Amino acid sequence: MSISAINEQLLRAIGVGVALVRARDLSFVFFNQPFAEWFGTPGENAKLTEVVEALGEADLGNLQDDGLRFSSEVQIKRKRRTLVFAVNISLTQDASEPLLVVECQNITRIRELESMIDSYSTMVERNTRELEREKERVERLLLNLMPRSVYEEFKTFGVVTPQLFPQVSVVMLDFVNFTDFAARTDPTVTLSELNDIFTAFDRIVEQYGCERIKTIGDAYLAVSGMPEANPDHTAAVAHCATRFLRYLERRNQSHPHKWQARVGLGCGAVVGSVVGVQKYVYDVFGPAVNLAARLQVQADPMTIVATQEMEEAMADDFQTIALGRETLKGLGDVDLIQVVKPLDKTKPHQRFSQ
Amino acid sequence: MPNSLYEKYGGFKTISRIVISFYETVLDSDDVGHHFDGVDMNRLIDHQTKFMSALLGGPVSFNDERLHTLHRGLNITDPEFDAIMDILRDALMQHGMGETDIEFTLQEIEKKRPIIVSRRSP
């Protein structure tokens, strides 16, 4: 068998559609079996552009001029299927006259797999986005239950080590006659009032870098100096306390129910930890919390009570009034003060600047 | 213990093969092939990939309303539905799904019959 015969056998046997056409008039010199199957057997004087209708003469013009390779994708409808072919055409001058070599590869399956992968990846991506959103929801929820730094520890290690914070200030607020109000009011109204007020408190607390720990019924508990230490923790809670009362005063002017609250400030050590295994709650315990709770009871409506020891820490910022000594359950004799109002801080600055 | 047949049979790796087999046979079928005349290949493959994944509990849901919208106006008959079920059974079998799992899967689709079939045979 001659080399040319072997070549021809090869061209017939391969799965690529091959045709040779004269560059002059695009008439066929040769085509193999796959080519005929896909595009139909070319007739006697058929031209390439007639057999492969997607090809135009203009497409092939360049080839004769500068020997470029023409590449394109051709789709044909075969019964219900869309077949996709990658067509490559190049000019060869080796033969007795210029010929165009047409190679066609069936890339239908590749295209099908591509669209399947597209379809699959949109599914997976949508799922990933949903999971991501779900994760954010859970995170937001957990951040309501514990401070961020505690949450980070919880996320990394799965547990939270109870931590002692030696210098912390606590603010505790409780409403006067709340039980009466709750008893004679529609529960939804009570709840929406509390929600409204506590949301405002949360903003105040955040503004002064404090941390709301919890609400117990109508009581509101926030701390300063934990989890991040704050040298001005006492002043910070005093600021919150005065702002709480000012907010209530303003609110009372435009709302039917006039809320009255007592506020206690405490200072000292506190332990913070997540309590519970299934139902997580971040909570604080310790002398500072007890103190704030006791002092809050001592306060007259719409006043803030703290201890004598705390006075110095807030002397720069607040005016205080001594309330005398009281014997408190579990705490013994304590000298109390009332935190009146924030001092106008602009005055000393003016003096220094002169 | 895998959570779904989708995971049990190797996820997308297997799904893609089942879809190709199913798609090929459906298009060649004399009973049901005509429903796919002139359908866009990408759309068909997209639907089949999602349908197959959903069917086996993969990461997609294919709700009944969507199924209804897709088949509305196709005038699918009960015998055609049965023919598709046979093709699917073969495709699942061909890719190594166990007998019980195939039965379970087909029963799941059987529940969708009223949504897909729009022309009840007399």
XYZ file of C-alpha atoms in Angstrom:
476
model
C 0.000 0.000 0.000
C 1.407 3.359 -0.984
C 1.863 6.191 1.482
C -0.912 8.173 -0.172
C -3.243 5.177 0.070
C -2.433 4.860 3.775
C -3.057 8.566 4.224
C -6.386 8.258 2.550
C -7.306 5.269 4.730
C -6.393 7.312 7.764
C -8.492 10.263 6.669
C -11.424 7.955 6.162
C -11.008 6.193 9.493
C -10.618 9.078 11.940
C -13.545 10.544 13.847
C -12.834 14.027 12.555
C -14.794 15.203 9.516
C -12.305 16.035 6.785
C -12.851 17.514 3.328
C -10.579 18.957 0.672
C -12.015 21.595 -1.623
C -10.489 23.556 -4.467
C -9.685 27.091 -3.385
C -10.681 28.269 -6.848
C -14.369 27.307 -6.824
C -14.865 25.510 -3.462
C -15.774 22.270 -5.230
C -14.964 19.007 -3.478
C -11.866 16.934 -4.118
C -12.339 14.638 -1.133
C -14.516 14.150 1.936
C -14.518 11.362 4.495
C -17.328 9.385 6.078
C -17.926 11.513 9.196
C -18.099 14.648 7.034
C -20.760 13.081 4.829
C -22.711 11.858 7.848
C -22.826 15.258 9.426
C -23.291 17.548 6.455
C -24.741 15.154 3.890
C -22.935 13.668 0.901
C -21.899 16.550 -1.375
C -23.330 16.341 -4.883
C -21.310 16.310 -8.090
C -20.664 20.023 -8.418
C -21.574 21.069 -4.901
C -19.625 23.858 -3.264
C -18.423 23.836 0.330
C -20.642 26.808 1.191
C -23.667 24.946 -0.110
C -22.966 21.833 1.933
C -21.998 23.634 5.116
C -24.558 26.395 4.953
C -23.241 28.263 7.954
C -20.064 29.073 6.013
C -20.111 32.113 3.732
C -17.780 32.801 0.831
C -16.719 35.984 2.564
C -15.404 33.883 5.483
C -13.090 32.018 3.171
C -11.896 34.991 1.085
C -9.084 35.893 3.482
C -7.594 32.430 3.342
C -6.609 32.766 -0.259
C -5.025 36.158 0.259
C -2.830 35.701 3.268
C -2.945 32.040 4.233
C -4.819 32.585 7.507
C -6.535 29.766 9.294
C -10.295 30.090 9.565
C -11.894 28.785 12.768
C -15.529 28.812 13.561
C -18.301 26.992 15.313
C -21.119 25.593 13.229
C -24.462 24.373 14.556
C -26.719 22.051 12.657
C -30.102 20.720 13.597
C -30.325 16.987 13.184
C -33.782 15.721 14.059
C -34.176 16.939 17.692
C -30.541 17.439 18.360
C -28.431 20.465 17.917
C -24.999 19.317 16.819
C -22.107 21.663 17.343
C -18.939 21.479 15.278
C -15.649 23.250 15.547
C -14.598 23.937 11.959
C -11.019 24.734 10.956
C -10.120 25.615 7.389
C -6.627 26.264 6.078
C -5.071 26.696 2.666
C -2.485 24.281 1.343
C -0.336 24.965 -1.693
C 1.352 21.530 -1.691
C -0.945 19.944 -4.213
C -1.025 20.709 -7.914
C -3.535 23.473 -7.232
C -4.411 25.459 -4.037
C -6.715 23.416 -1.819
C -8.675 24.231 1.325
C -8.388 21.642 4.094
C -11.627 21.523 6.092
C -11.549 19.791 9.494
C -14.717 19.422 11.553
C -14.788 18.169 15.120
C -17.994 17.193 16.802
C -17.974 19.186 20.042
C -21.649 18.629 20.837
C -20.857 16.570 23.924
C -18.398 19.147 25.197
C -21.011 21.873 24.837
C -23.593 19.695 26.587
C -21.246 19.041 29.464
C -20.428 22.729 29.654
C -24.054 23.692 29.964
C -24.511 20.965 32.548
C -21.634 22.331 34.579
C -23.063 25.854 34.251
C -26.382 24.609 35.506
C -24.778 22.752 38.369
C -22.548 25.606 39.410
C -25.470 28.055 39.574
C -27.224 25.576 41.866
C -24.204 25.217 44.078
C -23.508 28.935 44.113
C -27.082 29.724 45.083
C -26.817 27.154 47.840
C -23.559 28.612 49.067
C -25.125 32.068 49.179
C -28.049 30.727 51.174
C -25.733 29.015 53.619
C -23.732 32.202 53.925
C -26.885 34.180 54.723
C -27.959 31.540 57.211
C -24.562 31.751 58.884
C -24.864 35.524 59.163
C -28.310 35.159 60.715
C -26.983 32.740 63.315
C -24.046 35.013 63.987
C -26.296 38.036 64.479
C -28.427 36.017 66.836
C -25.460 34.859 68.871
C -24.086 38.393 68.971
C -27.308 39.384 70.687
C -26.572 36.825 73.356
C -22.908 37.598 73.971
C -20.248 40.228 73.320
C -18.309 39.886 70.067
C -15.012 38.921 71.688
C -16.769 36.184 73.657
C -18.499 35.032 70.488
C -15.144 34.844 68.689
C -13.766 32.687 71.497
C -16.868 30.532 71.422
C -16.634 30.117 67.645
C -12.948 29.185 67.721
C -12.848 26.877 70.727
C -16.482 25.831 71.167
C -16.353 26.879 74.835
C -16.020 30.112 76.731
C -13.667 30.251 79.679
C -15.196 32.158 82.589
C -13.158 35.278 83.010
C -12.684 37.559 85.987
C -12.725 41.272 85.289
C -11.463 43.017 88.433
C -12.422 46.566 87.491
C -15.859 46.877 86.001
C -18.748 49.263 86.454
C -22.339 48.183 86.200
C -25.494 50.129 85.493
C -28.821 48.666 86.457
C -32.140 50.258 85.651
C -35.572 49.225 86.813
C -38.958 50.804 86.154
C -41.154 52.093 88.946
C -44.518 50.319 89.212
C -43.844 48.199 86.183
C -45.848 45.294 87.549
C -48.921 47.537 87.884
C -48.485 48.813 84.375
C -48.082 45.317 82.981
C -51.169 44.110 84.862
C -53.506 46.781 83.514
C -52.123 47.083 79.992
C -52.437 44.912 76.916
C -49.306 42.704 76.886
C -48.491 43.678 73.292
C -48.465 47.335 74.315
C -46.218 46.575 77.297
C -43.857 44.660 75.091
C -43.710 47.252 72.379
C -43.064 49.999 74.960
C -40.236 47.985 76.512
C -38.851 47.111 73.122
C -38.853 50.738 72.098
C -37.141 51.923 75.280
C -34.593 49.126 75.466
C -33.659 49.653 71.840
C -32.941 53.288 72.626
C -30.921 52.209 75.675
C -28.937 49.780 73.523
C -27.936 52.673 71.283
C -26.862 54.790 74.244
C -24.888 51.870 75.678
C -23.138 51.331 72.373
C -22.349 55.021 72.069
C -20.441 54.941 75.371
C -18.597 51.718 74.559
C -20.506 49.746 77.174
C -22.023 46.317 76.759
C -25.632 45.416 77.390
C -25.659 42.101 79.214
C -29.328 41.356 79.588
C -32.780 42.522 80.380
C -34.704 40.715 83.097
C -38.319 41.626 82.666
C -38.268 45.398 83.031
C -34.729 45.559 84.411
C -31.856 46.560 82.169
C -28.251 45.645 82.920
C -25.173 46.991 81.140
C -21.471 47.030 81.992
C -18.344 48.951 81.139
C -14.782 47.634 81.383
C -15.477 44.174 80.016
C -14.716 42.247 77.900
C -12.415 45.107 76.832
C -10.890 47.025 79.727
C -11.818 50.681 79.948
C -10.057 53.011 82.433
C -13.096 55.299 82.404
C -15.605 52.548 83.117
C -17.301 54.397 85.979
C -17.796 57.589 84.003
C -19.037 55.529 81.048
C -21.858 53.886 83.013
C -22.717 57.213 84.670
C -23.043 58.736 81.218
C -25.321 55.896 80.159
C -27.412 56.320 83.298
C -27.942 60.056 82.839
C -28.736 59.526 79.170
C -31.258 56.787 80.024
C -33.128 59.162 82.316
C -32.939 62.060 79.892
C -34.310 59.810 77.147
C -37.225 58.766 79.376
C -37.991 62.386 80.304
C -38.091 63.392 76.656
C -40.124 60.365 75.710
C -42.648 60.969 78.498
C -43.432 64.391 77.041
C -44.889 62.856 73.891
C -46.150 59.455 75.039
C -49.285 58.574 77.002
C -47.473 56.418 79.527
C -45.004 58.261 81.730
C -42.165 55.904 82.580
C -40.282 56.357 85.837
C -37.072 54.460 86.505
C -34.565 53.979 89.289
C -30.920 53.545 88.435
C -28.111 51.999 90.484
C -24.440 52.057 89.619
C -21.974 49.522 90.957
C -18.259 49.081 90.695
C -15.912 46.183 91.392
C -15.135 42.696 90.187
C -17.286 40.706 87.823
C -17.088 37.231 86.324
C -18.380 36.858 82.791
C -19.182 33.552 81.148
C -21.504 31.671 78.915
C -23.958 29.704 80.984
C -25.706 26.650 79.656
C -24.835 24.023 77.106
C -27.911 23.964 74.902
C -29.357 27.348 75.720
C -26.471 29.749 75.757
C -26.658 32.875 77.794
C -23.757 35.155 78.431
C -24.086 36.378 81.968
C -22.177 38.307 84.594
C -21.889 37.688 88.326
C -20.088 39.371 91.146
C -19.989 42.134 93.728
C -20.381 44.958 91.166
C -23.618 43.445 89.871
C -25.023 42.920 93.379
C -24.081 46.446 94.336
C -25.794 48.024 91.343
C -28.924 45.971 92.027
C -29.052 47.032 95.678
C -28.383 50.701 94.944
C -31.035 50.808 92.257
C -33.582 49.877 94.922
C -32.346 52.783 97.053
C -32.827 55.319 94.274
C -35.831 57.631 94.157
C -37.724 57.566 90.866
C -35.746 59.186 88.064
C -32.528 59.364 90.069
C -29.195 57.589 89.911
C -27.479 56.207 92.990
C -23.820 55.204 93.270
C -21.312 54.734 96.103
C -18.966 57.261 97.610
C -15.997 55.274 96.237
C -17.159 55.815 92.714
C -17.396 59.562 93.102
C -13.774 60.269 92.361
C -13.855 58.366 89.099
C -16.705 60.505 87.828
C -15.836 63.798 89.543
C -14.520 65.285 86.309
C -17.717 64.656 84.457
C -20.580 64.691 86.961
C -22.084 66.698 89.714
C -22.954 64.533 92.735
C -24.831 64.915 96.007
C -23.990 62.924 99.129
C -26.953 60.848 100.360
C -25.432 59.636 103.622
C -24.790 56.130 104.964
C -27.167 53.225 104.465
C -26.983 49.672 105.683
C -27.500 47.395 102.713
C -28.293 43.693 102.900
C -25.157 41.641 102.280
C -23.007 44.738 101.807
C -22.984 46.363 105.230
C -22.730 50.136 105.678
C -22.284 51.983 102.413
C -21.914 55.717 101.776
C -24.224 56.651 98.935
C -24.184 59.473 96.451
C -26.647 60.650 93.866
C -25.355 61.337 90.367
C -27.097 64.515 89.318
C -26.073 65.640 85.906
C -23.080 65.777 83.608
C -20.914 68.884 84.069
C -20.674 71.175 81.105
C -17.291 70.163 79.821
C -16.767 73.112 77.537
C -15.889 75.531 80.371
C -12.549 74.074 81.544
C -11.432 73.746 77.957
C -12.116 77.397 77.350
C -10.074 78.311 80.385
C -7.108 76.269 79.203
C -7.242 77.701 75.747
C -7.001 81.326 76.901
C -24.347 7.246 56.390
C -24.958 9.600 53.496
C -27.936 11.904 53.851
C -29.292 11.545 50.353
C -29.127 9.294 47.337
C -27.354 12.198 45.701
C -24.441 11.849 48.117
C -24.655 8.087 48.263
C -24.072 7.756 44.539
C -21.255 10.249 44.316
C -22.944 13.609 43.701
C -22.598 15.523 40.489
C -20.085 13.031 39.079
C -22.829 10.441 38.759
C -25.664 12.869 38.108
C -23.940 14.160 34.986
C -23.709 10.632 33.604
C -27.298 9.820 34.409
C -28.439 13.052 32.784
C -26.480 12.315 29.601
C -27.905 8.786 29.323
C -31.400 9.992 30.057
C -31.129 12.888 27.628
C -29.805 10.685 24.837
C -32.505 8.068 25.235
C -35.303 10.562 25.606
C -34.315 12.400 22.430
C -34.167 9.145 20.468
C -37.417 7.826 21.863
C -40.297 7.501 19.403
C -42.825 7.718 22.236
C -41.783 10.923 23.899
C -39.011 12.447 21.770
C -41.389 14.738 19.897
C -41.910 16.759 23.072
C -38.329 17.879 22.711
C -38.530 18.980 19.089
C -37.014 22.406 18.740
C -36.156 22.652 22.408
C -33.023 24.589 23.254
C -30.294 22.151 24.226
C -28.921 24.322 27.035
C -32.323 24.747 28.573
C -33.100 21.062 28.366
C -29.826 20.059 29.968
C -30.225 22.747 32.616
C -33.649 21.431 33.552
C -32.593 17.836 33.532
C -29.531 18.464 35.660
C -31.579 20.339 38.205
C -34.436 17.896 38.075
C -32.159 14.909 38.542
C -30.243 16.573 41.368
C -33.442 17.575 43.112
C -34.889 14.112 42.657
C -31.966 12.483 44.441
C -31.801 15.116 47.177
C -28.972 17.230 45.758
C -28.380 20.916 46.398
C -31.418 22.240 44.577
C -35.119 22.296 44.980
C -37.504 21.874 42.130
C -40.876 22.820 43.453
C -44.175 21.568 42.137
C -45.184 24.931 40.720
C -42.085 25.077 38.579
C -42.656 21.519 37.443
C -46.202 22.416 36.538
C -45.167 25.539 34.607
C -42.572 23.597 32.646
C -44.988 20.879 31.591
C -48.036 23.011 31.061
C -49.126 23.022 27.466
C -47.050 19.968 26.584
C -50.138 17.764 26.701
C -48.321 14.871 28.252
C -50.300 11.651 28.502
C -50.142 8.826 31.025
C -48.467 6.402 28.584
C -45.856 9.060 27.829
C -45.249 9.548 31.534
C -44.818 5.772 31.869
C -42.379 5.737 28.972
C -40.255 8.435 30.623
C -40.300 6.451 33.857
C -38.952 3.423 31.989
C -36.199 5.477 30.422
C -35.282 6.898 33.801
C -35.283 3.469 35.379
C -32.832 2.254 32.726
C -30.617 5.320 33.179
C -30.483 4.849 36.949
C -29.821 1.132 36.610
C -27.113 1.728 34.042
C -25.239 3.917 36.486
C -25.291 1.429 39.301
C -28.150 2.532 41.467
C -29.504 -0.183 43.743
C -32.918 -1.752 43.226
C -34.508 -0.300 46.365
C -33.164 3.166 45.674
C -34.500 3.087 42.121
C -37.923 2.044 43.368
C -37.866 4.794 45.967
C -36.868 7.383 43.363
C -39.535 6.309 40.914
C -42.151 6.394 43.629
C -41.148 9.963 44.350
C -41.750 10.908 40.712
C -44.957 8.940 40.639
C -46.273 11.459 43.166
C -45.690 14.190 40.596
C -47.764 12.441 37.946
C -50.830 14.652 38.437
C -48.646 17.747 37.982
C -46.921 16.548 34.836
C -49.650 14.659 33.031
C -52.180 17.084 31.635
C -54.210 14.863 29.348
C -55.826 11.976 31.198
C -56.282 8.891 29.094
C -59.903 7.830 28.784
